[in-house]
Tab-separated table of C-alpha atoms in Angstrom:
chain	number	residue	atom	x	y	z
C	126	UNK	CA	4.841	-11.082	-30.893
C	127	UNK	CA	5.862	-7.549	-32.387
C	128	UNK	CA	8.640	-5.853	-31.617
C	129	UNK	CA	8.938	-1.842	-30.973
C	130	UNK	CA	11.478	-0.339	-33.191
C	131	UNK	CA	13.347	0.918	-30.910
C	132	UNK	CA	14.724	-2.470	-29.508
C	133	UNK	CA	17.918	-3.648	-31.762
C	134	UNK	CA	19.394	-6.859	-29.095
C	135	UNK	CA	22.403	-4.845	-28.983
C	136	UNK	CA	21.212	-4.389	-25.278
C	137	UNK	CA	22.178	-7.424	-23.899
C	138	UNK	CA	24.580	-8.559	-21.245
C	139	UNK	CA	27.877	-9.217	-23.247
C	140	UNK	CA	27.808	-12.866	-22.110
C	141	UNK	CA	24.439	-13.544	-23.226
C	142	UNK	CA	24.905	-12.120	-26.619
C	143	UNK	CA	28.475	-14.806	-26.684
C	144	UNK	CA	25.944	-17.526	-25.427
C	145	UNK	CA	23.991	-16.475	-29.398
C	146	UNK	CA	26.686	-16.467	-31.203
C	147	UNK	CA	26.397	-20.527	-31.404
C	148	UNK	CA	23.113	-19.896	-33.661
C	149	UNK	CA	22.750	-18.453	-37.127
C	150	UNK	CA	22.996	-14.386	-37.186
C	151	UNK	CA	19.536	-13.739	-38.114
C	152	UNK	CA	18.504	-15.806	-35.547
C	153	UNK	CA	20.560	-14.817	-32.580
C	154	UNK	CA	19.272	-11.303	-33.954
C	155	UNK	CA	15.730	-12.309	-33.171
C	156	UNK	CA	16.411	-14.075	-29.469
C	157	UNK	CA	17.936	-11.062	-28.927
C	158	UNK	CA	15.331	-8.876	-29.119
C	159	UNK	CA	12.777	-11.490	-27.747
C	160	UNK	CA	15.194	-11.436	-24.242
C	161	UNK	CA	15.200	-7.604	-23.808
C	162	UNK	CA	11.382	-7.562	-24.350
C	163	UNK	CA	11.600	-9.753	-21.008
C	164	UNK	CA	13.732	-8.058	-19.116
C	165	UNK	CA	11.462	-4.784	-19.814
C	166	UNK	CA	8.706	-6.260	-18.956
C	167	UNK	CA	9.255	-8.383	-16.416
C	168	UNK	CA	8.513	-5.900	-13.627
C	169	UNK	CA	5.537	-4.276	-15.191
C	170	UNK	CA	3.896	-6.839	-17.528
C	171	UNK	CA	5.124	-10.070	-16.526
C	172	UNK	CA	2.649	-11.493	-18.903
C	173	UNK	CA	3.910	-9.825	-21.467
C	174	UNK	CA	7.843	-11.234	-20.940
C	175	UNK	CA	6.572	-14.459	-20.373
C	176	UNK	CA	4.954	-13.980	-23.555
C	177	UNK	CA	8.463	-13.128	-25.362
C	178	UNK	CA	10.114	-15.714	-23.347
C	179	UNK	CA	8.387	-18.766	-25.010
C	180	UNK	CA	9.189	-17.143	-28.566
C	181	UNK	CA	12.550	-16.859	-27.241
C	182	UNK	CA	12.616	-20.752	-26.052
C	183	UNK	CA	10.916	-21.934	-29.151
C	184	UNK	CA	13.425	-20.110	-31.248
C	185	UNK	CA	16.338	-21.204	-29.253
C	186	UNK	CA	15.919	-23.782	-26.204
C	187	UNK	CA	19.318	-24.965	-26.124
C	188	UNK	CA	21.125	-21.826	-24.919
C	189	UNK	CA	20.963	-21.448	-21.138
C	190	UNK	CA	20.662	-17.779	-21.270
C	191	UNK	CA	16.918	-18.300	-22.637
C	192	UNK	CA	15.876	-21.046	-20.344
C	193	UNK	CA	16.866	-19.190	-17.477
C	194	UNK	CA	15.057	-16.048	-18.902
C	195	UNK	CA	12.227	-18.118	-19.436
C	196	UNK	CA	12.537	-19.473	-15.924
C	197	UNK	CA	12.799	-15.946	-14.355
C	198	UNK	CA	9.612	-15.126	-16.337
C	199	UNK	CA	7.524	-17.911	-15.400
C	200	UNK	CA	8.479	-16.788	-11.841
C	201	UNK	CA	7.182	-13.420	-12.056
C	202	UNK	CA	3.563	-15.161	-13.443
C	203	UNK	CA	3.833	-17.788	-10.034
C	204	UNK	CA	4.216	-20.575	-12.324
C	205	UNK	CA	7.029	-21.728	-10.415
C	206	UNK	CA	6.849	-25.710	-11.464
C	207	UNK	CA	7.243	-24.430	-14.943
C	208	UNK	CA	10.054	-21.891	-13.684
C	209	UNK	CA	11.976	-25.068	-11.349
C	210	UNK	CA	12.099	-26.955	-14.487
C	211	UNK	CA	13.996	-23.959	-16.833
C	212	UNK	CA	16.184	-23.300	-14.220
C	213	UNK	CA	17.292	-26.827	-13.386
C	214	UNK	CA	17.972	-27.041	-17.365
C	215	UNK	CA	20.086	-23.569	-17.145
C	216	UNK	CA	21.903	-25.186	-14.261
C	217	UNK	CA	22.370	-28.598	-16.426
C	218	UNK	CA	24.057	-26.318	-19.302
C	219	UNK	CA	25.825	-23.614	-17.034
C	220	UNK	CA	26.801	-26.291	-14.104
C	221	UNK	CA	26.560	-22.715	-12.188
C	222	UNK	CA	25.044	-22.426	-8.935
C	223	UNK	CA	23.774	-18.967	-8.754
C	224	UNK	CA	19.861	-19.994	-9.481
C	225	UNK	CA	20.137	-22.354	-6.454
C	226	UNK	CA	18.026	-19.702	-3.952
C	227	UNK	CA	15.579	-19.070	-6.929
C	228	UNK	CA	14.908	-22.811	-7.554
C	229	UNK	CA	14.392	-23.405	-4.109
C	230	UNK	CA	12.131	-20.504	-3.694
C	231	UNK	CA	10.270	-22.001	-6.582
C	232	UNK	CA	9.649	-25.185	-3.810
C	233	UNK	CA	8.249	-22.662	-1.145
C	234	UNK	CA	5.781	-21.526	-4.078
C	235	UNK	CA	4.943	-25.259	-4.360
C	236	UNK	CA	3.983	-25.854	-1.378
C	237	UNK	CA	6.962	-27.801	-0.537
C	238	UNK	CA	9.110	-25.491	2.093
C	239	UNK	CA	10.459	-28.797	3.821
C	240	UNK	CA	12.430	-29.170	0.578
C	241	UNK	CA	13.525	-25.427	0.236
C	242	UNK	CA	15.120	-26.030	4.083
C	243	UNK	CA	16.702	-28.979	2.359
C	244	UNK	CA	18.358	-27.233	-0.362
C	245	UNK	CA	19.478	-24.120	1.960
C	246	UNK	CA	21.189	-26.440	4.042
C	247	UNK	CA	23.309	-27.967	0.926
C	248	UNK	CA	27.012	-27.773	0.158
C	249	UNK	CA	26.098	-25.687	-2.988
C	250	UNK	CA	24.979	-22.939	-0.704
C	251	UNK	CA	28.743	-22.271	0.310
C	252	UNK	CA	29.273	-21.574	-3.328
C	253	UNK	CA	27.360	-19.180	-3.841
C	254	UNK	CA	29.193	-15.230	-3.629
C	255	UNK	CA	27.476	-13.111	-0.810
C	256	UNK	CA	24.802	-12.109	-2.123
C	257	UNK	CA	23.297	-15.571	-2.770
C	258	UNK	CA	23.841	-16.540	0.385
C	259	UNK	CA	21.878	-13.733	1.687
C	260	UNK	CA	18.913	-14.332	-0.830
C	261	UNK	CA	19.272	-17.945	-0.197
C	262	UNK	CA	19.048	-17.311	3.777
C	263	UNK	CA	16.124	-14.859	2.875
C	264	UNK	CA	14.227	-18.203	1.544
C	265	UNK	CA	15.286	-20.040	4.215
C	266	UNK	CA	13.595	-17.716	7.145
C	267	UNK	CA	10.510	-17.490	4.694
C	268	UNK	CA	10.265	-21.872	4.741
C	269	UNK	CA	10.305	-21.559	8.424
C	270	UNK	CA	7.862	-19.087	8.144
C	271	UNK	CA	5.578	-20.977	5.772
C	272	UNK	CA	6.220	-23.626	8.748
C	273	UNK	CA	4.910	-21.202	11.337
C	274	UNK	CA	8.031	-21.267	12.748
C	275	UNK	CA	8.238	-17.915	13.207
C	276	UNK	CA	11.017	-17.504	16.261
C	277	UNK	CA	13.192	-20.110	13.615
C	278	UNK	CA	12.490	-17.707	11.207
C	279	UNK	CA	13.962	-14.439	12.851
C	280	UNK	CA	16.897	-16.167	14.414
C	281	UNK	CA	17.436	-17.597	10.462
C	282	UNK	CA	18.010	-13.902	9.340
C	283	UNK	CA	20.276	-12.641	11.964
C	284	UNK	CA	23.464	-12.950	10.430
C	285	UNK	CA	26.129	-10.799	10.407
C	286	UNK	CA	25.150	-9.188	7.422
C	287	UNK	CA	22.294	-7.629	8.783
C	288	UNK	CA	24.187	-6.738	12.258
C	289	UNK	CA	26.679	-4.666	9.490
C	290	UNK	CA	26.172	-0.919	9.470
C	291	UNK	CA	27.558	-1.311	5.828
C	292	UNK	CA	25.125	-0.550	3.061
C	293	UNK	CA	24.834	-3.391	0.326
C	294	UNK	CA	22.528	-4.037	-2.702
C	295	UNK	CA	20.553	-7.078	-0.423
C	296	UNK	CA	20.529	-4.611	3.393
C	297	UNK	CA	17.367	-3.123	2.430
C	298	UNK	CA	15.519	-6.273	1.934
C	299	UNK	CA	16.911	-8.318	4.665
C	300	UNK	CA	16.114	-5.482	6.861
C	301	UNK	CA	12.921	-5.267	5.669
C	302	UNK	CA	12.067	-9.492	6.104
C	303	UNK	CA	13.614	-9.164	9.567
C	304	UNK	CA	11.165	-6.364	10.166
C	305	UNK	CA	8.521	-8.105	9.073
C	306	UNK	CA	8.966	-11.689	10.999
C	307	UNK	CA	9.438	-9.694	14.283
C	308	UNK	CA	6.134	-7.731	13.757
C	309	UNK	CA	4.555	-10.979	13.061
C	310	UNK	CA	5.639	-12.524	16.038
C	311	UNK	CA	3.964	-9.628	18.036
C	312	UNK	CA	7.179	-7.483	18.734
C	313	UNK	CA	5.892	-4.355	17.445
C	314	UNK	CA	8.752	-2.115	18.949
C	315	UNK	CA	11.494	-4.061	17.325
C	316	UNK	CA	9.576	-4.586	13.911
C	317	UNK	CA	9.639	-0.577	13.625
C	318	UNK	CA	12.858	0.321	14.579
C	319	UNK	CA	14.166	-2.486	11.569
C	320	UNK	CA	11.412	-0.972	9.214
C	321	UNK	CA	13.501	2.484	9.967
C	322	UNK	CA	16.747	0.874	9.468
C	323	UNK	CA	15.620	-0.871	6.235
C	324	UNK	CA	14.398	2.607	5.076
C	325	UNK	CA	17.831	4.309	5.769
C	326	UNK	CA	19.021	1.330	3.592
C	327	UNK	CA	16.583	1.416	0.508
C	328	UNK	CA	17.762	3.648	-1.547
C	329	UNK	CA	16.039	2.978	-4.880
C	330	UNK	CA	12.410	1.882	-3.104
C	331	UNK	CA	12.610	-1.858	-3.650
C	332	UNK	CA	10.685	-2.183	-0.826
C	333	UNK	CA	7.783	-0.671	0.913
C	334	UNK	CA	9.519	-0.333	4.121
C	335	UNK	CA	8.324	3.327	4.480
C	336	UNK	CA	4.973	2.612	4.200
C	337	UNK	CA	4.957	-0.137	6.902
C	338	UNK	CA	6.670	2.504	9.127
C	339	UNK	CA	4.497	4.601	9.000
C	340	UNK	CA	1.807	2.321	9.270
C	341	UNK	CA	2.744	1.422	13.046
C	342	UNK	CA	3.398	4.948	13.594
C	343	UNK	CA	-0.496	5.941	12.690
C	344	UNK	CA	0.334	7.365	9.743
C	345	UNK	CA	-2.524	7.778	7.240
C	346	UNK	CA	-1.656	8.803	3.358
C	347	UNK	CA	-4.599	10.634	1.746
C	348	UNK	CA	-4.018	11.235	-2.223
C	349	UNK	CA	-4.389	14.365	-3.390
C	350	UNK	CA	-6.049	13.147	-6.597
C	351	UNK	CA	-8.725	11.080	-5.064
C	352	UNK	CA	-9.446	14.721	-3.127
C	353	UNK	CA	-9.969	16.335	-6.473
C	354	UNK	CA	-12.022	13.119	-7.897
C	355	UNK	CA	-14.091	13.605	-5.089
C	356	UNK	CA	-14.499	16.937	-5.368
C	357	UNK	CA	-15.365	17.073	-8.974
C	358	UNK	CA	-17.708	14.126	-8.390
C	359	UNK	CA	-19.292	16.052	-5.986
C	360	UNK	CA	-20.143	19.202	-8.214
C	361	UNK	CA	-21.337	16.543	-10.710
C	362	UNK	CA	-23.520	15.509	-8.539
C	363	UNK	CA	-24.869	18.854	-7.103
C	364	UNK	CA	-25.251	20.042	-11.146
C	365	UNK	CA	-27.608	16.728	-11.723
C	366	UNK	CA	-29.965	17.831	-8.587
C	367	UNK	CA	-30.466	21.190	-10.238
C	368	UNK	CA	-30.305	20.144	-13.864
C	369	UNK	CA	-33.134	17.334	-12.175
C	370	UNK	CA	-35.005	20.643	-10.720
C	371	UNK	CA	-35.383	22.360	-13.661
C	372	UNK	CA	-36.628	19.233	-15.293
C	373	UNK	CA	-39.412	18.818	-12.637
C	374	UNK	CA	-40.190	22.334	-12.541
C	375	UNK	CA	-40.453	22.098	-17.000
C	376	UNK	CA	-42.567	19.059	-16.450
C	377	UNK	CA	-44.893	20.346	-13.926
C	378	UNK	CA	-45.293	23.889	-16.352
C	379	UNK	CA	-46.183	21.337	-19.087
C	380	UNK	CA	-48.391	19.405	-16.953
C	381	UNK	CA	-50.247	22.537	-15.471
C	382	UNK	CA	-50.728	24.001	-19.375
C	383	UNK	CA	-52.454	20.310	-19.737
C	384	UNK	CA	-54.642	20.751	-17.316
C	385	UNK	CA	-55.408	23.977	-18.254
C	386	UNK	CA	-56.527	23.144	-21.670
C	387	UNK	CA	-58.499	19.671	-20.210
C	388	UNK	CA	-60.164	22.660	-17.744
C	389	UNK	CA	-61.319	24.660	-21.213
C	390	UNK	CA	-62.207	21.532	-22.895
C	391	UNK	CA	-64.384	20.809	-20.184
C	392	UNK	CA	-66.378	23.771	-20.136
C	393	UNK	CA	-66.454	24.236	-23.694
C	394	UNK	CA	-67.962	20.590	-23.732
C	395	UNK	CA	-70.404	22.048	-21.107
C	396	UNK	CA	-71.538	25.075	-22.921
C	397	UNK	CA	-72.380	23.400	-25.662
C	398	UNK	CA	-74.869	21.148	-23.825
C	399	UNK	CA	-76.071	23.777	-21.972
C	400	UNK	CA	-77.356	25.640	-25.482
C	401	UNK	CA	-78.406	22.153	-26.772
C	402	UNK	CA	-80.939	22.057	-23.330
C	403	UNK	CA	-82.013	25.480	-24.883
């Protein structure tokens, strides 16, 4: 897959670009630049990085850094039995624990949430550093509500971090899921006034949060660009009708000059018998 000029490697996370230096230079060069192709693209094109991720595993499958960037790809395109497997062979090399709330995420997406429970509830979970344990409690309340355990789900979530008035990288979206369950469960009052919380807390728009507020409040958006389609639309259409009237009234000047000459056709044709009869 090509490359745009503009991408060296060089932008890598220091410890990845360590992780290459086990392979030839030219080579590390080229996984390199196939891993920052999916980390642009993840969020807009995942296609596209899963695309660069399988160049980067075929090139390289033994370095943990590209099976977990292939994992994290396959994610974003919902292939998550594809995704469980790079991940648990990241793990294998890394004998890390930080992918353990992806990879059981990846179980929800299976269809399996009994397992993802499982795996929340394991000793690895009290390795994880905060913010794993919030993502991994995140999966957790979304199991129970794959379950339709919805009441399990919303207790799940209250923690301590979301009681804190601190704001972290992981408030906005716990916030936001503890929003969510309680609207859900049919407690509308509580569901916005954590919507309006998680908005005070999302401060680069990872969420939608403001949009679901203002949903219960009534709120309708209208774009100012579909005004102006419409508009222009509209004027398109008005300039057919009178483009089509001047058409009609062309055709029916043609038609009556038709007629017209039929009409002296018609009595010419008559005359002519009348002087025969004479």
């Amino acid at each position: 897959m090509p490359i745009p000029e503009d991408v060296t490697g060089d932008e890598i996370d220091k410890d990845v670009r360590q992780e290459l230096q086990s392979l030839p230079k030219t080579l590390a060069e080229d996984v390199a630049k196939n891993l920052v192709m999916v980390a642009r693209l993840i969020d807009e094109d995942p296609e596209g990085a899963y695309g660069y991720s399988r160049v980067a595993l075929r090139l390289a499958s033994r370095v943990a850094a590209v099976r977990e960037a292939a994992g994290f790809a396959a994610y974003a395109n919902q292939k998550y039995s594809e995704a469980l497997g790079e991940f648990r062979a990241a793990r294998r090399m890394t004998g890390t624990v930080e992918l353990w709330p992806v990879m059981a995420d990846c179980e929800r997406g299976l269809g399996r949430p009994e397992k993802a429970l499982d795996m929340a509830g394991a000793p690895d979970v009290h390795k994880l550093d905060k913010a794993g344990q919030v993502e991994m409690r995140l999966v957790a309340a979304g199991a129970r509500r794959d379950m339709g355990q919805l009441d399990a789900a919303i207790v799940t979530l209250q923690s301590p971090e979301l009681a804190s008035n601190s704001v972290q990288p992981w408030t906005a979206r716990l916030r936001y899921a503890y929003a969510d369950a309680l609207l859900a469960a049919g407690r509308e009052s509580e569901a916005r006034e954590w919507f309006a919380k998680a908005v005070e807390a999302d401060r680069d728009g990872s969420t939608d949060a403001s949009d679901r507020l203002a949903e219960l409040d009534g709120v309708e958006f209208v774009d100012a660009l579909d005004e102006s389609d419409a508009a222009e639309e509209s004027d398109g259409a008005a300039g057919q009708v009178d483009r089509s009237d001047d058409e009609v009234r062309v055709e029916k000047t043609d038609e009556d000059a038709e007629d017209a000459e039929d009409v002296e056709d018609v009595e010419d044709v008559e005359g002519k018998d009348v002087e025969d009869k004479d």
